[in-house]
C-alpha atoms as an extended CHARMM CRD file, in Angstrom:
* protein
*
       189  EXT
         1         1  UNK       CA             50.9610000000      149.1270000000      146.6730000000  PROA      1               0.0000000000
         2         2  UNK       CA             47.0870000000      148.1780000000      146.9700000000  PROA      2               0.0000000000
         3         3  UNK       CA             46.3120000000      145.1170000000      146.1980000000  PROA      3               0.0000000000
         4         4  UNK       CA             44.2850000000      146.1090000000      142.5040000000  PROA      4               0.0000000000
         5         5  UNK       CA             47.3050000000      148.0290000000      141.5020000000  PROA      5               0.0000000000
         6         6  UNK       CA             49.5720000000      144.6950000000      142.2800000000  PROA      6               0.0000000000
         7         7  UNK       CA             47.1220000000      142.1350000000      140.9530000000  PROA      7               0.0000000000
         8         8  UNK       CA             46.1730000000      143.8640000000      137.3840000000  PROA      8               0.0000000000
         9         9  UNK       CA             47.6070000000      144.5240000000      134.3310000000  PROA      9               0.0000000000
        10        10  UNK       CA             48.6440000000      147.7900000000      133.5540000000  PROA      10              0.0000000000
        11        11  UNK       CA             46.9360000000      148.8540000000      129.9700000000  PROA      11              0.0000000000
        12        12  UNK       CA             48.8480000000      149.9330000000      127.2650000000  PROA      12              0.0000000000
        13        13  UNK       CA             48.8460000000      154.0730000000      127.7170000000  PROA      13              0.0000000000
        14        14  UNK       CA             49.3560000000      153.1210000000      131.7300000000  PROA      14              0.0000000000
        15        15  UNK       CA             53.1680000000      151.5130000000      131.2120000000  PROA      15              0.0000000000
        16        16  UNK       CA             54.0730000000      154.3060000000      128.1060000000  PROA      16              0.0000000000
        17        17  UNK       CA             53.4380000000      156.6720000000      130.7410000000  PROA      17              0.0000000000
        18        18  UNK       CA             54.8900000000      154.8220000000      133.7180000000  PROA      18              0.0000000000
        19        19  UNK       CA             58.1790000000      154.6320000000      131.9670000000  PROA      19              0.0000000000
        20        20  UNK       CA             57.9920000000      157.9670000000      130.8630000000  PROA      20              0.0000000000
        21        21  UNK       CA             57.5410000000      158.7810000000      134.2410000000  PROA      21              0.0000000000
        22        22  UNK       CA             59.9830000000      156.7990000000      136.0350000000  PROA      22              0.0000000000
        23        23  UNK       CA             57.0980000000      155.0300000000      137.8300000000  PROA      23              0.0000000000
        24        24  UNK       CA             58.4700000000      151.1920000000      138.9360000000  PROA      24              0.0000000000
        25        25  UNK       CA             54.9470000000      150.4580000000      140.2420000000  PROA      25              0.0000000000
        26        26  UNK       CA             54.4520000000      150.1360000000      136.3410000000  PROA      26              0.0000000000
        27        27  UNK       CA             57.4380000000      148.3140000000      135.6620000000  PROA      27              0.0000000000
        28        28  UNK       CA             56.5420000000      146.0720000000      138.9350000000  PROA      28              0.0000000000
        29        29  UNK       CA             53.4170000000      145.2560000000      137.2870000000  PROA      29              0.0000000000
        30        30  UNK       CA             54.2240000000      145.0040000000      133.9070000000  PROA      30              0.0000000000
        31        31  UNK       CA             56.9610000000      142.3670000000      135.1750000000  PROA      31              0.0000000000
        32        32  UNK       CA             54.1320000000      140.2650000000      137.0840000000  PROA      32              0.0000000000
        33        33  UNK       CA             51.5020000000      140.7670000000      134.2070000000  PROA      33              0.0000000000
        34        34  UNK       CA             53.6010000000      139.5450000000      131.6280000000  PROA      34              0.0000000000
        35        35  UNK       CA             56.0800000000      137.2480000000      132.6570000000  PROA      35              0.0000000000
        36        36  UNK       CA             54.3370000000      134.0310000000      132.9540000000  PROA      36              0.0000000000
        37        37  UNK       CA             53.6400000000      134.0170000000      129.0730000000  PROA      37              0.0000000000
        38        38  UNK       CA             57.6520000000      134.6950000000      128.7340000000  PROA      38              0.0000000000
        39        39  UNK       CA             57.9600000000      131.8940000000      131.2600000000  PROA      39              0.0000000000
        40        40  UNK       CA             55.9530000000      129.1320000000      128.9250000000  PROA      40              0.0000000000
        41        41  UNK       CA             57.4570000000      130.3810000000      125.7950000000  PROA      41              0.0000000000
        42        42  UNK       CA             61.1970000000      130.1050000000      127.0310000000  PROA      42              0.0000000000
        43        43  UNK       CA             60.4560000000      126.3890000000      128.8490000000  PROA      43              0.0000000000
        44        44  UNK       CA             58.1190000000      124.9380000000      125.7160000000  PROA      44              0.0000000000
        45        45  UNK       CA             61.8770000000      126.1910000000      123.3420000000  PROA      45              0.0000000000
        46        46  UNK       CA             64.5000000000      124.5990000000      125.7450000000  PROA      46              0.0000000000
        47        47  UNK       CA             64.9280000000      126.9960000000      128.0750000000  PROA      47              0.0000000000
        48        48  UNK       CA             64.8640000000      127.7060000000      131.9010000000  PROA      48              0.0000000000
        49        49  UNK       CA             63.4310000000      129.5430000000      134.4240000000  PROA      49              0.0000000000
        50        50  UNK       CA             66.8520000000      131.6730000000      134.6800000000  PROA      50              0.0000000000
        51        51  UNK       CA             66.9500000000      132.1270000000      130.8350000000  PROA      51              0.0000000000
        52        52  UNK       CA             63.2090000000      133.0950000000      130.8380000000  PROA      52              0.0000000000
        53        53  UNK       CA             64.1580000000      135.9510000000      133.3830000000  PROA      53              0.0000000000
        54        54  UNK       CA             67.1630000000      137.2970000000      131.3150000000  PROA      54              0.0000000000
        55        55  UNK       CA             65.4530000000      136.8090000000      128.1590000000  PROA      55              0.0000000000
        56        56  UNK       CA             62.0250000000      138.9130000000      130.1240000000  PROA      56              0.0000000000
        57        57  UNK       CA             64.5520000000      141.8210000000      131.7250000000  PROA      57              0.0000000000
        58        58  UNK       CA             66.1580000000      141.6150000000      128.1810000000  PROA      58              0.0000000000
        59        59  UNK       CA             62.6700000000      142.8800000000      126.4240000000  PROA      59              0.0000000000
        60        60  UNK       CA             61.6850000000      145.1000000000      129.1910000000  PROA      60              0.0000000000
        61        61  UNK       CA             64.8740000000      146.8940000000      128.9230000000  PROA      61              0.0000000000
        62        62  UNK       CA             64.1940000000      147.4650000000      125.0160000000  PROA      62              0.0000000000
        63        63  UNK       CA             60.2080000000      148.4660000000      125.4960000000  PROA      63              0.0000000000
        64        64  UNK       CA             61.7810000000      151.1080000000      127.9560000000  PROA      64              0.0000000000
        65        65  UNK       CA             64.3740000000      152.3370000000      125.7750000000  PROA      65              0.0000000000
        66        66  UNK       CA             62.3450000000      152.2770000000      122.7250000000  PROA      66              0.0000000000
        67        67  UNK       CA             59.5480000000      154.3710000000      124.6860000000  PROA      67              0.0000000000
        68        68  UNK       CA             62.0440000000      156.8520000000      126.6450000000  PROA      68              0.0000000000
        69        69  UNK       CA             64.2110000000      157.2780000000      122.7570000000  PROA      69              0.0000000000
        70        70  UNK       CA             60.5800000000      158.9160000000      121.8320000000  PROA      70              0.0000000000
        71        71  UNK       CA             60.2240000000      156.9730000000      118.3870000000  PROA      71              0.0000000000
        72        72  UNK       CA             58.3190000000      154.4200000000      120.3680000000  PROA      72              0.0000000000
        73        73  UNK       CA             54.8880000000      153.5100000000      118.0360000000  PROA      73              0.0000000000
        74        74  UNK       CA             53.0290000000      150.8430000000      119.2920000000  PROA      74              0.0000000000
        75        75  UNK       CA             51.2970000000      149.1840000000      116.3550000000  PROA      75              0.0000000000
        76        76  UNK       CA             49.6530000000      145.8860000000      117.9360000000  PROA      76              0.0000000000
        77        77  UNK       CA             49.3530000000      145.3240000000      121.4340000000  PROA      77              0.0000000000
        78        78  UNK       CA             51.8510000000      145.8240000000      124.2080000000  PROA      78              0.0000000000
        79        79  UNK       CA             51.0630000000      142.3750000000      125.1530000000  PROA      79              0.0000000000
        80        80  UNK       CA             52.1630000000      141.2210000000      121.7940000000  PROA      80              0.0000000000
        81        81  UNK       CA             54.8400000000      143.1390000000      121.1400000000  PROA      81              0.0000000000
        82        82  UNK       CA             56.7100000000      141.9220000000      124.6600000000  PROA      82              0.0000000000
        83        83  UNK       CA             56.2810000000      138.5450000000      123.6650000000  PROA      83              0.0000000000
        84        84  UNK       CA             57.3050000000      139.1920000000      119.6310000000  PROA      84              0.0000000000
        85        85  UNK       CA             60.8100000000      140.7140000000      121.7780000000  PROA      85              0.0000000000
        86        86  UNK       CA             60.7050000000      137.7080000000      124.1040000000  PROA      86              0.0000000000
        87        87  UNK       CA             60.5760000000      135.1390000000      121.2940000000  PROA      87              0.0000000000
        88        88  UNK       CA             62.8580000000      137.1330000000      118.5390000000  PROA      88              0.0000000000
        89        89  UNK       CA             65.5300000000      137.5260000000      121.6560000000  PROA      89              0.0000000000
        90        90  UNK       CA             65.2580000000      133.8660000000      122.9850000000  PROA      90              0.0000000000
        91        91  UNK       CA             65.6530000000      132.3780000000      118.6790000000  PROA      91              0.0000000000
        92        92  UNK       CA             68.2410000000      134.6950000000      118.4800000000  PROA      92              0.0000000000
        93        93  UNK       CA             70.3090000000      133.1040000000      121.7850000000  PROA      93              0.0000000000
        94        94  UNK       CA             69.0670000000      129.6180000000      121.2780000000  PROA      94              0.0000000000
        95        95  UNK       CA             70.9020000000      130.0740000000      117.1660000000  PROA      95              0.0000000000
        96        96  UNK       CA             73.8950000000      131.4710000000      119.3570000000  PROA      96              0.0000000000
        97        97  UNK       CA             74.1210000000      128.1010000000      121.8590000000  PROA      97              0.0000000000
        98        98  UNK       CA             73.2370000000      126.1410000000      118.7800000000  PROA      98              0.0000000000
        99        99  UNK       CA             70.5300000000      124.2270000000      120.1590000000  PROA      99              0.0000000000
       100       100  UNK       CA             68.3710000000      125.1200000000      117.5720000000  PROA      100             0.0000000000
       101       101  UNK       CA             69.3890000000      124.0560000000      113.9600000000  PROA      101             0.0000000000
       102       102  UNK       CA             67.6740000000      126.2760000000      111.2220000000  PROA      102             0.0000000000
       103       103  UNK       CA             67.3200000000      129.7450000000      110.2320000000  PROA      103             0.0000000000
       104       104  UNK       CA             65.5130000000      132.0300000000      112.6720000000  PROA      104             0.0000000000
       105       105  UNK       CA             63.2030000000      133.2920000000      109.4540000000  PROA      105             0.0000000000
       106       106  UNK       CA             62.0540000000      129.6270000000      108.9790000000  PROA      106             0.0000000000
       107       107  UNK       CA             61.0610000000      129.3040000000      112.3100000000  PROA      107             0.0000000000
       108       108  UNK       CA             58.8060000000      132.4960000000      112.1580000000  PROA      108             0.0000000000
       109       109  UNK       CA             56.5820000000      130.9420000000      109.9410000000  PROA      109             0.0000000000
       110       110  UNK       CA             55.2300000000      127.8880000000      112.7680000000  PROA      110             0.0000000000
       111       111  UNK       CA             54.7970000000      130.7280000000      115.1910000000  PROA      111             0.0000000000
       112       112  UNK       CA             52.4970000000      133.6980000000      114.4200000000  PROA      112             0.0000000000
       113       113  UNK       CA             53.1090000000      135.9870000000      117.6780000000  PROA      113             0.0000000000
       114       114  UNK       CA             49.4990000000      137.1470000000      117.6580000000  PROA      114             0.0000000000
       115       115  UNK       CA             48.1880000000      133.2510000000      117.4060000000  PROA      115             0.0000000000
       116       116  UNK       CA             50.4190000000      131.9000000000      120.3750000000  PROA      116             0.0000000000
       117       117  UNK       CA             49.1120000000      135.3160000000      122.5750000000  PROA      117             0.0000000000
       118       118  UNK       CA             45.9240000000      134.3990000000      122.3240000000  PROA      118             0.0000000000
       119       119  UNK       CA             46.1580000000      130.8100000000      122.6480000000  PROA      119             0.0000000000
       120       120  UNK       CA             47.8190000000      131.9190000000      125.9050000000  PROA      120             0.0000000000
       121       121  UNK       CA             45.3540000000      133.9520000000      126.9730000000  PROA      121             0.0000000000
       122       122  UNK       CA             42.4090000000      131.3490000000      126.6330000000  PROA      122             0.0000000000
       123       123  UNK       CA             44.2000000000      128.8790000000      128.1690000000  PROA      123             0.0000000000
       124       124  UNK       CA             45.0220000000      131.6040000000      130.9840000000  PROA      124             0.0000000000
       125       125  UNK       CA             40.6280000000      132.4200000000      130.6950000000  PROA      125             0.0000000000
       126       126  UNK       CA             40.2710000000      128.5860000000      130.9520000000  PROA      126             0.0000000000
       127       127  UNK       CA             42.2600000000      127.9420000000      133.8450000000  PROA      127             0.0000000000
       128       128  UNK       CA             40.6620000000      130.6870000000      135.7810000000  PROA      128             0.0000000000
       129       129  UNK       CA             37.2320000000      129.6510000000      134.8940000000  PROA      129             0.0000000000
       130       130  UNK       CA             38.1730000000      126.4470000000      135.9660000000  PROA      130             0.0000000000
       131       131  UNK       CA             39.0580000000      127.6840000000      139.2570000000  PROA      131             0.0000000000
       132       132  UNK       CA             35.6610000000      129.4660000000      140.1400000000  PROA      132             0.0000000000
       133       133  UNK       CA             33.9430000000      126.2150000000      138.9690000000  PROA      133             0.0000000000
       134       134  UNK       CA             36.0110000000      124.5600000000      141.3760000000  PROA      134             0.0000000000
       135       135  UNK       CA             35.3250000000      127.2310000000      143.9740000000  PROA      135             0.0000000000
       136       136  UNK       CA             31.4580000000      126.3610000000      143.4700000000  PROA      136             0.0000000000
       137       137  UNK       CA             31.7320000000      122.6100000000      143.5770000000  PROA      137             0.0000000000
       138       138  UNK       CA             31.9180000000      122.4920000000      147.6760000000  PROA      138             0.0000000000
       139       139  UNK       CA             32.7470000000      119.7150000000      149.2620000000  PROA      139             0.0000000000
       140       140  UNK       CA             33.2670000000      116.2780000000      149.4420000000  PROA      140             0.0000000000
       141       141  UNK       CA             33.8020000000      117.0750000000      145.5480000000  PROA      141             0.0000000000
       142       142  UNK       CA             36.1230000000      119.7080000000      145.3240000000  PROA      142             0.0000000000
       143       143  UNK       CA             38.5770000000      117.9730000000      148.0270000000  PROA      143             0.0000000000
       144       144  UNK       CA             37.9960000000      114.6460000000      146.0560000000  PROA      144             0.0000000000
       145       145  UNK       CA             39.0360000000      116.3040000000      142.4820000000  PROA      145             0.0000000000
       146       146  UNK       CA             41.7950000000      118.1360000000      144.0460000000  PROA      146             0.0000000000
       147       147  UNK       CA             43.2390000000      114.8640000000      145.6840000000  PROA      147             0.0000000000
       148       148  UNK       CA             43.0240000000      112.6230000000      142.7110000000  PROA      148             0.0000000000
       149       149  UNK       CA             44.0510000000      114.9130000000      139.8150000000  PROA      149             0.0000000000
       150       150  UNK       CA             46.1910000000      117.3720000000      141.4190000000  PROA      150             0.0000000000
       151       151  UNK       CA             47.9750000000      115.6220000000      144.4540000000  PROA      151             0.0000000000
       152       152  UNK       CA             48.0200000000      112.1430000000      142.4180000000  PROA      152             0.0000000000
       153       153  UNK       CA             46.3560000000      110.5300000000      145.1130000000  PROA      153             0.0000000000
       154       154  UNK       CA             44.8540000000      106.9730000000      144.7940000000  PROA      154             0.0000000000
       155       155  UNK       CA             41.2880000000      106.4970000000      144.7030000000  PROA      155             0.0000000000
       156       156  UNK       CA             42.0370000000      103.5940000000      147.5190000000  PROA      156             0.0000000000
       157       157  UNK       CA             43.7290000000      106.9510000000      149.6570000000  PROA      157             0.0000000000
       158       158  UNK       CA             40.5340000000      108.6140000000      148.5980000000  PROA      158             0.0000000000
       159       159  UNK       CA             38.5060000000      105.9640000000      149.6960000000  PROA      159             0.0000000000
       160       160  UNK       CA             40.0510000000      105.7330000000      153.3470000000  PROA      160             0.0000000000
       161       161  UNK       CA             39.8390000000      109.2880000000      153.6090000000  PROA      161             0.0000000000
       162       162  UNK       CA             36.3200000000      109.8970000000      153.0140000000  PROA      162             0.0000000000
       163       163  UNK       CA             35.3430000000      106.1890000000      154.7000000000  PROA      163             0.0000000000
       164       164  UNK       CA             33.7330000000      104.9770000000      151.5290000000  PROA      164             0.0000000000
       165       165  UNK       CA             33.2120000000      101.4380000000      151.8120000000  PROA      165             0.0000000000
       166       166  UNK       CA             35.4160000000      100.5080000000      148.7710000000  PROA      166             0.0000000000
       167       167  UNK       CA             37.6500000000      102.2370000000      145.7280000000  PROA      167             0.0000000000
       168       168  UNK       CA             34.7760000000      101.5510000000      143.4770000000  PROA      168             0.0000000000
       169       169  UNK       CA             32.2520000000      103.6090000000      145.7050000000  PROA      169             0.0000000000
       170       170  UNK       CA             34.9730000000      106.5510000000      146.1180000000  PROA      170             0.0000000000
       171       171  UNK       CA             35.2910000000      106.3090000000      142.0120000000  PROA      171             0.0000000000
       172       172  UNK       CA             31.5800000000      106.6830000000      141.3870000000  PROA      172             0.0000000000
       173       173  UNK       CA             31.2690000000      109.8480000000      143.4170000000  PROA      173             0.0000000000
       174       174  UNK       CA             34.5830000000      111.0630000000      141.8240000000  PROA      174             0.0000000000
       175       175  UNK       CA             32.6700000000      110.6680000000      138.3480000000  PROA      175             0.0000000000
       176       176  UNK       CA             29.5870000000      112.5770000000      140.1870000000  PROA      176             0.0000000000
       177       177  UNK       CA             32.0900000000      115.0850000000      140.8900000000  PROA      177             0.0000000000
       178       178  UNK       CA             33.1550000000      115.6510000000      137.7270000000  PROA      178             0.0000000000
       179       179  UNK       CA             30.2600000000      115.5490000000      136.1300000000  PROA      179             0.0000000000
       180       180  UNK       CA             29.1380000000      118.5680000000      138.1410000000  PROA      180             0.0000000000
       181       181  UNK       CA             32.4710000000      120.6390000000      137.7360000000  PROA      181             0.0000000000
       182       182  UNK       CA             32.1530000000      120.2880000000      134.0450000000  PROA      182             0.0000000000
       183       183  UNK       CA             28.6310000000      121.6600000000      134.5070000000  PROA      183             0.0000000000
       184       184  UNK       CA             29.5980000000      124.3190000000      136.5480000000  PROA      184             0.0000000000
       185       185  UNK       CA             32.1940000000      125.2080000000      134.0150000000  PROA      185             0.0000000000
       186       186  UNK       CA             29.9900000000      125.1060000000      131.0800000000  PROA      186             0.0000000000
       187       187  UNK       CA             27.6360000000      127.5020000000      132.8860000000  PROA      187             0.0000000000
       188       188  UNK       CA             30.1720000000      129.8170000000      133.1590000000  PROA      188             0.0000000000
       189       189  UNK       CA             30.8620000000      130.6310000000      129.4730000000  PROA      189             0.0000000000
């Protein structure tokens, strides 16, 4: 599989064909495309990783059904209507464990499908924009950002590790750091 094929989503048309075609290259990447969105929305509503994965094969297994049945009409898009599945699926078990208290219909109305999709998919633009910024920073900054705010590290570890003189001297660059990945990042929109 090349590496395009692996890393992109398939489009709409591309998986309504796959299935129709037996392809599991679509399914593969339909299951990587998609899942980390099922993955947020099962762990933000008390679920797990494992429940998450039942709850994703759960939705795949109707979307292929639905499409191979031929009364298949895809009315928003397939990104929204695997999560609508994902969500309706997961209320529907999490009323059957009792874990959550109310009616499935009154819970509809704090979670518009299309609104949490495409919160999901800015944060998901956000995150990756973050990353080229990052990419662009070079270094001492992008090792100092990396070490304080994703590896928790003290700014008296930073210190020793880049021989400022003191804490204080390793926060001022962090700030000068920052202040240039935020630029980089606003230059990007």
């Amino acid at each position: 599989m090349s590496k395009v094929l692996k890393g992109s989503a398939p489009t709409d048309s591309e998986v309504i064909l796959g299935i129709l075609n037996n392809s599991e290259v679509v399914l593969e990447r339909l299951y990587v495309a998609y899942f980390p969105m099922v993955m947020q929305l099962i762990i933000n509503n008390n679920g797990s990783a494992d429940d998450a994965k039942d709850i994703y094969q759960e939705a795949i297994i109707v979307l292929y059904n639905k499409i191979k049945s031929g009364d298949f009409e895809l009315s928003s898009k397939l990104k929204t209507f695997i999560y609508s599945v994902c969500r309706r699926l997961w209320l529907k078990r999490l009323n059957q464990m009792s874990r959550f208290d109310g009616d499935i219909k009154d819970f509809q109305d704090y979670l518009p499908v299309e609104d949490e999709v495409e919160k999901q998919t800015d944060r998901d633009l956000q995150y990756t924009k973050m990353e080229s910024a990052l990419a662009l920073l070079g270094e001492p900054c992008k090792t100092i950002i990396e070490d304080f705010y994703m590896h928790d590290r003290s700014m008296q570890d930073i210190c020793e590790r880049f021989g400022y003189t003191n804490a204080d001297n390793a926060k001022t660059q962090k700030y000068k750091c920052l202040q240039r990945l935020k630029k980089l990042f606003f230059q990007h929109n």
